[in-house]
Amino acid sequence: VALADWRACVSVSLEGAFLFAKYAAPLMKAQRSGAIIVTSSTA
């Protein structure tokens, strides 16, 4: 695996999870309820 391809894959996975949590957390906090389950696959 080329390093650039590896970095692109990791970046998409990490940034996607981070941004989702960043914008979902305030909504869940306002509702006083919620859960975030992060999964990933390289398949």
XYZ file of C-alpha atoms in Angstrom:
43
model
C 0.000 0.000 0.000
C 1.359 3.376 -0.953
C 1.769 5.835 1.906
C -0.429 8.417 0.153
C -3.243 5.861 -0.203
C -2.897 4.853 3.445
C -3.050 8.470 4.584
C -6.118 9.154 2.440
C -7.940 6.147 3.902
C -7.069 7.032 7.489
C -7.913 10.683 6.934
C -11.385 9.912 5.594
C -12.126 7.510 8.447
C -10.851 9.737 11.232
C -12.183 13.014 9.902
C -15.591 11.515 9.196
C -15.928 10.192 12.737
C -14.602 13.422 14.235
C -16.905 15.701 12.258
C -19.936 13.540 12.941
C -19.258 13.614 16.679
C -18.533 17.335 16.605
C -21.913 18.202 15.115
C -23.985 15.437 16.730
C -22.764 16.037 20.288
C -24.517 19.402 20.795
C -27.812 17.895 19.612
C -27.454 14.923 21.920
C -26.471 17.200 24.790
C -29.599 19.296 24.225
C -31.707 16.112 24.284
C -29.770 14.832 27.303
C -29.506 11.523 25.500
C -27.634 9.860 22.689
C -24.895 7.484 21.673
C -22.257 7.467 18.986
C -20.950 4.124 17.762
C -18.040 4.375 15.348
C -17.175 1.424 13.120
C -14.905 1.127 10.131
C -13.773 -1.367 7.555
C -11.008 -1.647 5.023
C -12.957 -4.142 2.918
